[in-house]
Coordinates of C-alpha atoms and ligand atoms in Angstrom, one line a residue:
M27 CA 13.3 -35.4 15.6
E28 CA 9.6 -35.9 15.5
L29 CA 8.4 -38.4 13.0
A30 CA 6.0 -35.9 11.4
M31 CA 9.0 -33.6 10.8
V32 CA 11.0 -36.3 9.2
C33 CA 8.1 -37.1 6.9
T34 CA 7.7 -33.5 6.0
R35 CA 11.4 -33.2 5.2
V36 CA 11.3 -36.2 2.9
S37 CA 8.2 -34.9 1.3
L38 CA 9.8 -31.5 0.8
L39 CA 12.8 -33.2 -0.8
I40 CA 10.5 -34.9 -3.3
L41 CA 8.9 -31.6 -3.9
I42 CA 12.2 -29.8 -4.5
L43 CA 13.3 -32.5 -6.9
S44 CA 10.1 -32.2 -8.8
L45 CA 10.4 -28.5 -9.0
C46 CA 13.9 -28.8 -10.4
S47 CA 12.9 -31.4 -12.8
P48 CA 12.1 -30.4 -16.4
Y49 CA 9.0 -32.7 -16.0
K50 CA 7.2 -31.0 -13.2
F51 CA 4.8 -33.6 -11.8
I52 CA 2.7 -31.6 -9.4
Q53 CA -0.7 -32.0 -11.0
S54 CA -3.0 -32.7 -8.2
P55 CA -3.2 -32.0 -4.5
M56 CA -0.4 -33.8 -2.7
D57 CA 0.1 -34.9 0.8
F58 CA 3.3 -33.4 2.1
G59 CA 3.1 -34.7 5.6
P60 CA 1.7 -32.0 7.9
L61 CA 2.5 -29.2 5.3
N62 CA -0.5 -28.2 3.3
L63 CA 1.2 -27.9 0.0
L64 CA -1.0 -27.8 -3.1
P65 CA -0.7 -27.4 -6.8
T66 CA -0.8 -23.9 -8.2
T67 CA -4.0 -21.9 -8.5
T68 CA -4.9 -19.1 -10.8
T69 CA -5.2 -16.9 -7.8
A70 CA -1.6 -17.4 -6.9
S71 CA -0.5 -16.5 -10.5
S72 CA -2.3 -13.1 -10.6
D73 CA -2.9 -9.9 -8.8
F74 CA -4.9 -6.7 -8.8
G75 CA -2.7 -5.2 -11.6
R76 CA -3.7 -7.9 -14.1
I77 CA -0.5 -7.2 -16.0
L78 CA 1.8 -10.1 -15.1
F79 CA 0.7 -13.7 -14.6
Q80 CA 3.5 -16.0 -13.3
S81 CA 2.5 -19.4 -12.2
P82 CA 4.2 -21.0 -9.2
A83 CA 4.8 -24.7 -9.0
A84 CA 3.0 -25.0 -5.7
V85 CA 1.1 -23.1 -3.1
L86 CA 1.6 -23.5 0.7
K87 CA -1.4 -22.9 2.9
P88 CA 0.3 -22.6 6.3
Q89 CA -1.4 -23.3 9.5
S90 CA 1.3 -21.8 11.7
S91 CA 4.6 -19.9 11.6
R92 CA 6.3 -23.3 12.0
D93 CA 5.0 -24.5 8.6
I94 CA 6.7 -21.5 7.0
S95 CA 9.8 -22.0 9.0
L96 CA 10.0 -25.7 8.0
L97 CA 9.7 -24.8 4.3
L98 CA 12.4 -22.1 4.5
S99 CA 14.7 -24.0 6.7
F100 CA 14.6 -26.9 4.2
L101 CA 15.2 -24.7 1.2
S102 CA 18.0 -22.7 2.8
G103 CA 19.7 -25.8 4.0
S104 CA 19.9 -27.6 0.7
S105 CA 22.1 -26.7 -2.3
L106 CA 20.0 -29.0 -4.5
N107 CA 17.5 -26.5 -5.5
K108 CA 16.8 -22.9 -6.8
V109 CA 13.3 -22.8 -5.5
T110 CA 12.0 -19.3 -4.6
V111 CA 9.2 -18.4 -2.1
A112 CA 6.8 -15.4 -2.1
A113 CA 4.4 -14.5 0.7
R114 CA 1.0 -13.5 -0.8
G115 CA -1.3 -11.4 1.3
A116 CA -4.4 -10.2 -0.5
G117 CA -2.6 -10.1 -3.8
H118 CA -3.3 -6.4 -4.4
S119 CA 0.0 -5.7 -5.9
I120 CA 0.2 -4.3 -9.4
H121 CA 3.3 -5.9 -11.0
G122 CA 3.5 -9.5 -9.8
Q123 CA 5.3 -8.6 -6.5
A124 CA 3.6 -11.5 -4.6
Q125 CA 4.2 -14.0 -7.4
A126 CA 6.9 -16.7 -7.7
L127 CA 7.4 -18.1 -11.2
D128 CA 7.9 -21.9 -10.8
G129 CA 8.4 -21.4 -7.0
I130 CA 6.2 -21.6 -4.0
V131 CA 3.6 -19.0 -3.0
V132 CA 2.7 -18.9 0.7
E133 CA -0.9 -17.9 1.1
M134 CA -0.8 -15.8 4.3
C135 CA -4.6 -15.7 4.6
S136 CA -4.5 -19.4 5.5
L137 CA -2.9 -18.7 8.8
P138 CA -5.5 -18.7 11.6
A139 CA -6.8 -15.1 11.7
E140 CA -5.8 -14.4 15.3
I141 CA -6.2 -11.0 16.8
D142 CA -5.3 -10.5 20.6
F143 CA -5.8 -7.2 22.3
F144 CA -4.1 -5.4 25.1
K145 CA -6.0 -2.5 26.4
G146 CA -3.8 -0.3 28.5
E147 CA -5.2 1.8 31.3
G148 CA -3.3 5.0 30.9
E149 CA -0.7 3.0 28.9
I150 CA -0.5 2.2 25.3
S151 CA -3.0 -0.3 23.8
Y152 CA -2.1 -2.6 21.0
A153 CA -3.3 -5.6 19.0
D154 CA -1.2 -8.7 18.1
V155 CA -2.4 -9.9 14.7
S156 CA -1.5 -12.6 12.2
G157 CA 0.3 -11.4 9.2
G158 CA -2.5 -12.5 6.9
V159 CA -5.2 -10.6 8.7
M160 CA -6.8 -7.8 6.6
W161 CA -7.0 -4.3 8.1
I162 CA -10.8 -4.4 7.8
E163 CA -10.9 -7.4 10.1
L164 CA -8.7 -5.6 12.6
L165 CA -10.9 -2.5 12.4
E166 CA -14.1 -4.5 13.0
Q167 CA -12.6 -6.3 16.0
S168 CA -10.9 -3.3 17.6
L169 CA -14.0 -1.1 17.4
K170 CA -15.8 -3.5 19.6
L171 CA -13.4 -2.4 22.3
G172 CA -13.6 1.2 21.4
L173 CA -10.1 1.1 19.9
A174 CA -8.6 1.4 16.4
P175 CA -5.2 1.6 14.7
R176 CA -4.0 5.2 14.1
S177 CA -2.6 4.9 10.6
W178 CA -4.5 3.5 7.6
T179 CA -4.5 2.8 3.9
D180 CA -7.4 4.1 1.8
Y181 CA -8.6 0.6 1.1
L182 CA -8.9 -1.9 4.0
Y183 CA -9.0 -5.3 2.2
L184 CA -5.2 -5.5 2.3
T185 CA -3.2 -7.6 4.7
V186 CA -1.2 -6.4 7.6
G187 CA 1.9 -8.2 6.3
G188 CA 1.4 -6.8 2.8
T189 CA 1.1 -3.2 3.7
L190 CA 3.9 -3.4 6.3
S191 CA 6.2 -4.7 3.6
N192 CA 5.6 -1.4 1.7
A193 CA 4.7 1.4 4.2
G194 CA 0.9 1.8 4.3
I195 CA -0.1 5.4 3.8
S196 CA -3.3 7.4 3.7
G197 CA -4.6 10.8 4.8
Q198 CA -3.6 10.1 8.5
T199 CA 0.1 9.7 7.6
F200 CA 1.0 13.3 8.0
K201 CA -0.1 13.0 11.6
H202 CA 0.8 9.5 12.8
G203 CA 3.4 8.4 10.2
P204 CA 2.9 5.5 7.8
Q205 CA 1.6 2.1 9.2
I206 CA 5.3 1.0 9.5
S207 CA 5.8 3.8 12.1
N208 CA 2.9 2.3 14.2
V209 CA 4.3 -1.2 14.8
L210 CA 5.7 -2.2 18.2
Q211 CA 6.9 -5.7 17.4
L212 CA 7.0 -8.3 14.7
E213 CA 7.3 -12.1 14.5
V214 CA 9.2 -12.9 11.3
V215 CA 10.3 -16.1 9.6
T216 CA 13.6 -15.2 8.0
G217 CA 14.9 -16.6 4.7
R218 CA 17.0 -19.0 6.8
G219 CA 13.8 -20.4 8.3
E220 CA 14.4 -18.9 11.8
I221 CA 11.4 -17.6 13.7
V222 CA 12.4 -14.3 15.3
K223 CA 10.4 -11.9 17.5
C224 CA 11.9 -8.5 16.8
S225 CA 11.2 -4.9 17.9
P226 CA 13.1 -1.5 18.1
S227 CA 14.9 -2.9 21.2
K228 CA 15.4 -6.6 20.1
D229 CA 16.9 -7.7 16.8
A230 CA 16.2 -4.1 15.7
D231 CA 18.0 -4.6 12.4
L232 CA 15.7 -7.4 11.3
F233 CA 12.7 -5.3 12.5
N234 CA 13.8 -2.3 10.5
A235 CA 14.8 -4.3 7.5
V236 CA 11.4 -6.0 7.2
L237 CA 9.4 -2.8 7.5
G238 CA 9.1 -1.5 4.0
G239 CA 11.3 -4.4 3.0
L240 CA 9.3 -5.6 0.0
G241 CA 9.1 -9.2 1.4
Q242 CA 12.9 -9.6 0.9
F243 CA 14.1 -10.5 4.4
G244 CA 11.5 -12.6 6.1
I245 CA 7.8 -13.4 6.2
I246 CA 5.8 -11.4 8.8
T247 CA 3.7 -13.9 10.6
R248 CA 2.6 -11.6 13.4
A249 CA 2.6 -7.9 14.1
R250 CA 1.9 -5.8 17.2
I251 CA -0.1 -2.7 16.0
L252 CA -0.4 0.4 18.1
L253 CA -4.0 1.4 18.9
Q254 CA -5.8 4.6 20.0
E255 CA -9.2 5.3 21.3
A256 CA -11.5 5.2 18.3
P257 CA -13.5 8.3 17.4
Q258 CA -17.2 7.8 17.1
K259 CA -17.9 10.3 14.3
V260 CA -16.0 12.0 11.6
K261 CA -16.6 15.4 10.0
W262 CA -15.7 14.8 6.3
V263 CA -15.0 17.9 4.2
R264 CA -14.3 18.5 0.5
A265 CA -13.3 21.8 -1.1
F266 CA -12.7 22.4 -4.8
Y267 CA -10.0 24.5 -6.5
D268 CA -9.4 25.8 -10.0
D269 CA -5.8 26.7 -9.2
F270 CA -3.0 24.3 -8.4
S271 CA -0.9 26.6 -6.1
S272 CA -3.9 27.4 -3.9
F273 CA -4.7 23.7 -3.7
I274 CA -1.1 22.9 -2.6
M275 CA -0.9 25.8 -0.2
D276 CA -4.1 24.8 1.5
Q277 CA -3.0 21.2 1.8
E278 CA 0.2 22.4 3.6
L279 CA -1.9 24.6 5.8
L280 CA -4.0 21.7 6.8
V281 CA -1.1 19.4 7.7
S282 CA 0.3 22.2 9.8
M283 CA -2.7 21.9 12.1
P284 CA -2.5 18.4 13.5
D285 CA -4.3 19.4 16.7
L286 CA -7.4 20.2 14.7
V287 CA -7.2 18.1 11.5
D288 CA -7.0 14.3 11.4
Y289 CA -6.8 13.4 7.8
V290 CA -5.7 15.2 4.6
E291 CA -5.8 14.0 1.0
G292 CA -6.5 15.5 -2.4
F293 CA -7.2 14.6 -6.0
I294 CA -7.3 16.0 -9.5
V295 CA -10.8 16.4 -11.0
L296 CA -10.0 15.7 -14.7
N297 CA -13.4 15.3 -16.2
E298 CA -17.1 14.6 -15.4
R299 CA -16.5 10.9 -14.8
S300 CA -13.8 11.5 -12.3
L301 CA -16.1 14.0 -10.5
H302 CA -18.8 11.4 -10.4
S303 CA -16.8 8.4 -9.4
S304 CA -14.9 10.2 -6.6
S305 CA -18.3 11.2 -5.2
I306 CA -19.8 7.7 -4.9
A307 CA -18.8 7.3 -1.2
F308 CA -19.1 11.0 -0.2
P309 CA -22.7 11.4 1.0
A310 CA -23.0 15.2 0.6
N311 CA -25.1 16.9 -2.0
V312 CA -22.3 18.3 -4.1
D313 CA -23.4 21.0 -6.5
F314 CA -20.2 21.4 -8.5
N315 CA -20.7 21.5 -12.3
P316 CA -17.6 23.1 -13.7
D317 CA -16.6 23.8 -17.3
F318 CA -14.1 21.1 -18.3
G319 CA -13.2 23.0 -21.5
T320 CA -12.5 21.2 -24.8
K321 CA -10.4 18.3 -25.8
N322 CA -7.7 20.7 -27.2
N323 CA -8.1 23.1 -24.4
P324 CA -9.0 21.1 -21.3
K325 CA -9.6 22.7 -17.9
I326 CA -9.0 20.8 -14.8
Y327 CA -9.8 21.2 -11.1
Y328 CA -8.6 20.0 -7.7
C329 CA -10.3 18.7 -4.6
I330 CA -9.0 18.7 -1.0
E331 CA -10.5 16.2 1.3
F332 CA -9.9 16.6 5.0
A333 CA -11.5 15.1 8.1
I334 CA -11.9 16.0 11.8
H335 CA -12.5 13.3 14.3
D336 CA -14.4 13.5 17.5
Y337 CA -14.7 17.2 17.4
Q338 CA -16.9 17.0 20.5
N339 CA -13.6 16.6 22.5
K340 CA -12.0 19.6 20.9
N341 CA -14.2 22.1 22.8
T342 CA -16.1 23.1 19.6
N343 CA -18.8 21.6 17.5
G344 CA -18.2 20.2 14.0
E345 CA -19.5 23.1 12.1
Q346 CA -17.5 25.5 14.1
A347 CA -14.3 23.5 13.6
V348 CA -14.9 23.4 9.9
Q349 CA -15.5 27.1 10.0
V350 CA -12.3 27.9 11.9
I351 CA -10.3 25.9 9.4
S352 CA -12.0 26.8 6.2
S353 CA -11.9 30.6 6.9
Q354 CA -8.1 30.3 6.4
M355 CA -8.5 28.4 3.1
N356 CA -8.6 29.7 -0.5
H357 CA -11.0 27.3 -2.2
M358 CA -13.4 28.3 -5.0
V359 CA -16.2 30.4 -3.6
S360 CA -19.0 28.3 -2.0
Q361 CA -17.4 25.1 -3.2
L362 CA -16.9 23.5 0.3
Y363 CA -19.1 20.6 1.4
S364 CA -19.1 18.8 4.7
V365 CA -20.9 15.8 6.0
E366 CA -20.9 13.7 9.2
V367 CA -20.3 10.0 9.0
S368 CA -19.4 7.1 11.3
Y369 CA -15.7 6.4 11.8
F370 CA -16.2 2.9 10.2
D371 CA -17.9 4.3 7.1
F372 CA -15.3 6.9 6.7
L373 CA -12.4 4.4 6.9
N374 CA -14.2 1.9 4.7
R375 CA -15.2 4.4 2.0
V376 CA -13.3 2.8 -0.9
R377 CA -15.3 -0.4 -0.4
M378 CA -18.3 1.5 -1.7
E379 CA -16.4 2.5 -4.8
E380 CA -15.2 -1.1 -5.2
M381 CA -18.8 -2.4 -5.1
S382 CA -19.9 0.2 -7.6
L383 CA -17.0 -0.7 -10.0
R384 CA -17.6 -4.4 -9.6
S385 CA -21.3 -4.0 -10.4
I386 CA -20.4 -2.5 -13.8
G387 CA -17.5 -5.0 -14.5
L388 CA -14.7 -2.3 -14.0
W389 CA -12.9 -3.8 -11.0
E390 CA -11.3 -6.8 -12.6
V391 CA -9.6 -4.9 -15.4
H392 CA -5.9 -4.0 -15.9
H393 CA -4.6 -1.5 -13.4
P394 CA -1.4 0.2 -14.7
W395 CA -0.9 2.2 -11.5
L396 CA 2.1 4.5 -10.7
N397 CA 2.7 5.9 -7.2
M398 CA 5.5 8.4 -6.6
F399 CA 7.0 10.3 -3.7
V400 CA 7.8 13.8 -4.9
P401 CA 9.9 16.4 -3.1
K402 CA 7.9 19.5 -2.3
A403 CA 10.2 21.7 -4.5
G404 CA 9.3 19.6 -7.5
I405 CA 5.5 19.2 -7.1
G406 CA 4.6 21.9 -9.6
D407 CA 6.9 20.5 -12.3
F408 CA 5.6 17.0 -11.5
R409 CA 2.0 18.2 -12.2
D410 CA 3.1 19.7 -15.5
L411 CA 4.9 16.4 -16.5
L412 CA 1.8 14.5 -15.6
M413 CA -0.5 16.7 -17.6
D414 CA 1.9 16.4 -20.6
N415 CA 1.5 12.7 -20.5
I416 CA -2.2 12.1 -20.0
S417 CA -5.4 13.2 -21.8
P418 CA -7.9 14.5 -19.3
D419 CA -10.9 13.6 -21.5
N420 CA -10.2 9.9 -21.7
F421 CA -8.4 9.2 -18.3
E422 CA -10.2 6.4 -16.4
G423 CA -9.4 6.4 -12.7
L424 CA -8.2 8.7 -10.0
I425 CA -5.1 10.9 -9.5
L426 CA -4.3 11.4 -5.8
I427 CA -2.0 14.1 -4.5
Y428 CA -1.3 14.8 -0.8
P429 CA 1.4 15.9 1.5
L430 CA 3.4 13.8 3.9
L431 CA 5.9 14.9 6.6
R432 CA 9.4 13.3 6.6
D433 CA 9.9 13.4 10.3
K434 CA 7.1 10.9 10.7
W435 CA 9.2 8.3 8.9
D436 CA 12.0 6.2 10.4
A437 CA 15.1 6.3 8.2
N438 CA 16.2 3.0 9.6
T439 CA 13.4 1.1 7.9
S440 CA 13.9 -0.2 4.3
V441 CA 11.5 2.4 2.7
V442 CA 13.0 4.6 0.0
L443 CA 12.0 8.3 0.2
P444 CA 13.4 11.1 -2.0
D445 CA 16.5 12.8 -0.6
S446 CA 15.5 16.0 1.2
G447 CA 18.0 18.1 -0.9
S448 CA 18.9 21.6 -0.1
S449 CA 15.3 23.0 -0.1
T450 CA 14.6 25.2 2.9
D451 CA 11.4 23.2 3.7
H452 CA 12.7 19.6 4.0
R453 CA 9.7 18.5 6.0
V454 CA 7.0 18.3 3.4
M455 CA 7.0 15.8 0.5
Y456 CA 4.1 14.6 -1.7
V457 CA 2.7 11.3 -2.7
V458 CA 1.1 11.2 -6.2
G459 CA -0.9 8.1 -7.1
I460 CA -1.9 7.7 -10.8
L461 CA -4.5 5.0 -10.2
R462 CA -5.6 4.2 -13.7
S463 CA -8.0 1.5 -15.1
A464 CA -7.6 0.0 -18.5
N465 CA -10.6 -2.0 -19.7
P466 CA -10.0 -4.5 -22.5
D467 CA -13.8 -4.5 -23.2
D468 CA -13.5 -0.8 -23.9
G469 CA -10.6 -1.2 -26.4
C470 CA -7.7 -1.1 -24.0
S471 CA -6.1 -4.5 -24.5
H472 CA -2.4 -5.5 -25.0
H473 CA -1.2 -2.6 -27.2
C474 CA -3.0 0.1 -25.3
L475 CA -1.9 -1.3 -22.0
Q476 CA 1.8 -1.4 -23.1
E477 CA 1.5 2.2 -24.2
L478 CA 0.1 3.3 -20.8
L479 CA 2.9 1.4 -19.0
G480 CA 5.4 3.1 -21.3
R481 CA 4.0 6.5 -20.4
H482 CA 4.3 5.7 -16.7
R483 CA 7.9 4.5 -17.2
H484 CA 8.6 7.8 -18.9
I485 CA 7.0 9.8 -16.0
A486 CA 8.8 7.8 -13.4
G487 CA 12.2 8.1 -15.2
T488 CA 11.9 11.8 -15.9
A489 CA 10.6 12.7 -12.4
G490 CA 13.4 10.6 -10.9
A491 CA 16.2 12.2 -12.9
R492 CA 14.9 15.8 -12.8
L493 CA 13.1 16.1 -9.5
G494 CA 14.6 13.3 -7.4
A495 CA 11.2 11.6 -7.1
K496 CA 11.0 7.9 -6.0
Q497 CA 8.5 5.3 -6.8
Y498 CA 6.3 4.0 -3.9
L499 CA 5.2 0.3 -4.4
A500 CA 8.0 0.5 -6.9
Y501 CA 8.4 -1.7 -10.0
H502 CA 11.8 -2.0 -11.8
S503 CA 12.4 -4.6 -14.4
T504 CA 16.1 -5.0 -13.8
P505 CA 18.4 -5.4 -10.7
S506 CA 20.3 -2.3 -11.9
G507 CA 17.0 -0.3 -11.9
W508 CA 16.6 -1.3 -8.3
Q509 CA 20.1 -0.2 -7.4
E510 CA 19.3 3.2 -8.8
H511 CA 16.0 3.3 -7.0
F512 CA 17.8 2.6 -3.6
G513 CA 20.7 4.9 -4.4
R514 CA 22.8 5.4 -1.3
R515 CA 20.6 3.0 0.6
W516 CA 21.5 0.1 -1.7
E517 CA 24.5 -1.2 0.2
R518 CA 22.5 -1.5 3.4
F519 CA 19.6 -3.2 1.6
A520 CA 21.9 -5.7 0.0
E521 CA 23.8 -6.3 3.2
R522 CA 20.5 -7.0 5.0
K523 CA 19.6 -9.4 2.2
A524 CA 22.9 -11.3 2.6
R525 CA 22.3 -11.6 6.4
F526 CA 18.6 -12.6 6.5
D527 CA 18.1 -14.4 3.2
P528 CA 21.5 -15.3 2.0
L529 CA 20.3 -17.7 -0.8
R530 CA 17.8 -15.0 -2.0
I531 CA 14.9 -17.3 -1.7
L532 CA 12.3 -14.7 -0.8
G533 CA 10.3 -12.2 -2.8
P534 CA 11.3 -13.2 -6.4
G535 CA 8.3 -11.3 -7.8
Q536 CA 10.0 -8.0 -6.9
G537 CA 12.9 -8.9 -9.3
I538 CA 15.6 -7.3 -7.0
F539 CA 17.9 -10.3 -6.3
P540 CA 18.3 -13.4 -8.6
R541 CA 18.2 -16.6 -6.6
L542 CA 21.5 -18.2 -5.6
S543 CA 22.0 -21.9 -5.0
Ligands
FAD605 P1 0.4 -8.6 -1.6 O1 0.1 -7.9 -2.9 O2 -0.1 -9.9 -1.5 O3 2.0 -8.6 -1.4 C1 2.7 -7.4 -1.5 C2 4.2 -7.6 -1.3 O4 4.4 -7.9 0.1 C3 4.8 -8.9 -2.0 O5 6.1 -8.6 -2.3 C4 4.6 -10.0 -1.0 O6 5.5 -11.0 -1.2 C5 4.9 -9.2 0.3 N1 4.2 -9.8 1.4 C6 2.8 -10.0 1.5 N2 2.6 -10.5 2.8 C7 3.7 -10.6 3.4 C8 4.1 -11.0 4.7 N3 3.2 -11.4 5.6 N4 5.4 -10.9 5.1 C9 6.3 -10.5 4.2 N5 6.0 -10.1 3.0 C10 4.8 -10.1 2.6 N6 -1.2 1.3 -0.3 C11 -1.1 2.3 0.5 O7 0.0 2.4 1.2 N7 -2.1 3.1 0.7 C12 -3.3 3.0 0.1 O8 -4.2 3.8 0.4 C13 -3.5 1.9 -0.7 N8 -4.7 1.7 -1.4 C14 -4.8 0.7 -2.2 C15 -6.1 0.5 -2.8 C16 -6.2 -0.6 -3.7 C17 -7.6 -0.8 -4.3 C18 -5.2 -1.4 -4.0 C19 -5.3 -2.6 -4.9 C20 -3.9 -1.2 -3.4 C21 -3.7 -0.2 -2.5 N9 -2.5 0.1 -1.9 C22 -2.4 1.1 -1.0 C23 -1.4 -0.8 -2.2 C24 -1.2 -1.9 -1.1 O9 -0.8 -1.4 0.1 C25 -0.1 -2.8 -1.6 O10 -0.3 -3.3 -2.8 C26 0.1 -4.0 -0.6 O11 1.2 -4.7 -0.9 C27 -1.2 -4.8 -0.7 O12 -1.2 -5.7 0.4 P2 -1.5 -7.2 0.0 O13 -1.9 -7.9 1.3 O14 -2.5 -7.3 -1.1 O15 -0.1 -7.7 -0.4

């Protein structure tokens, strides 16, 4: 065995003993041989949600997959410790999912940001990227070759490993599936410390387990992402509605036209503020000044957002394409707006909203978010449940609603979707994102935050029991809550955990499996 490795193992043993000791002595940066293991930082103890703050005992800044493998091999080979490990991507979780109380946080952004391209001539093109690379970096690099991933999230400052551990969804998902349906191969360091290259044809069970696997089975150190030719321009369209059923019917119409339409989302327009904030990135001259009613009798509206890529190749010009589609829609009279933007600006639109919120101190506030997958049959009832539990006049944030198609999701992955039930149209389901901000400087501190979280628990519990809805980016505070969440998929999830991370070292912040020694 190399001397460096022996030194590292001895150093790790000291670390483990220190972590297990009631007198933790990691106070300053320490030299753990070639492993870059540092004392905890506030960054590693917090996330975008700003709801939970759990300090790890140490932070690992890996330089290679081998560093991570060394750490996990050591921990899984010793019965002396109960140390846990969480991979941390960009830390954009809401409920401490990338945190590890008294454990070790592995900062994935420290891995060298490698992106290698394979441009196929008449074949598929792909990029091999490090797990800590952010999607914005991949977009910038791939556009230089005229290529781009097919499936996105709305916000691009998230890591490849972080979104693949959940699903990665946006308005392209109806057409190309979630990001986890657009991966050809992964390199994973399992909870046992093994470095495994897996794909649908090699170690497929690990591949499927890790996709949507909430960081429970292994740490994604590299991913092969499918690419397509990048469009140059995007025709970006918004249409307003005062009626929920027309809004829903038109969304379903749009996702039934994948040859014409490339992106479909939608949101509720609750008040003047939500109209203004949702328009920050949309560079059209929107002349929509509706009557929002009164506090006791509020009136709300809906907006569909869709996009058409590279319409030049579709034998028609952009205006004609919008005309063909919108002539079949039932939006409010003359409330349809369209604008042409570059593909990059379209994909990076949330960055503009981030900058605007940062400039007024509203980015680094609490984010009690709730995301749910809702079966099509229950979407009207879900809307009513939602409106019974929020006040449109004081809601800060955005409520997204858009359709997804089940057959674009692979049932072998770890993602939990609602059961399709006996409805005649199994294909469509909805995602609803209640993306709320709670600003302590505006009076929403501890008590108010707890009240909002309680409301979200109520919505999630009621929608789960009555409508069969499931949380996306789920948070459950007990292992039994998780078992209920997984339902009939629980046994497979637990069996995969026993195989790939038998001591339950990984992903403690999710609160699914207590650590074993
Ligand atoms: P982290 O928060 O750092 O980690 C998330 C989980 O993944 C943790 O359990 C962590 O341990 C695990 N993990 C991280 N890296 C790895 C790895 N390399 N290997 C294994 N496990 C790992 N999601 C969507 O699907 N669509 C959206 O449009 C969308 N928009 C968003 C917009 C904003 C402003 C924010 C804050 C979040 C948004 N999200 C969206 C949610 C986002 O996809 C998840 O929170 C995702 O986990 C964030 O990635 P991250 O790199 O910050 O992961």
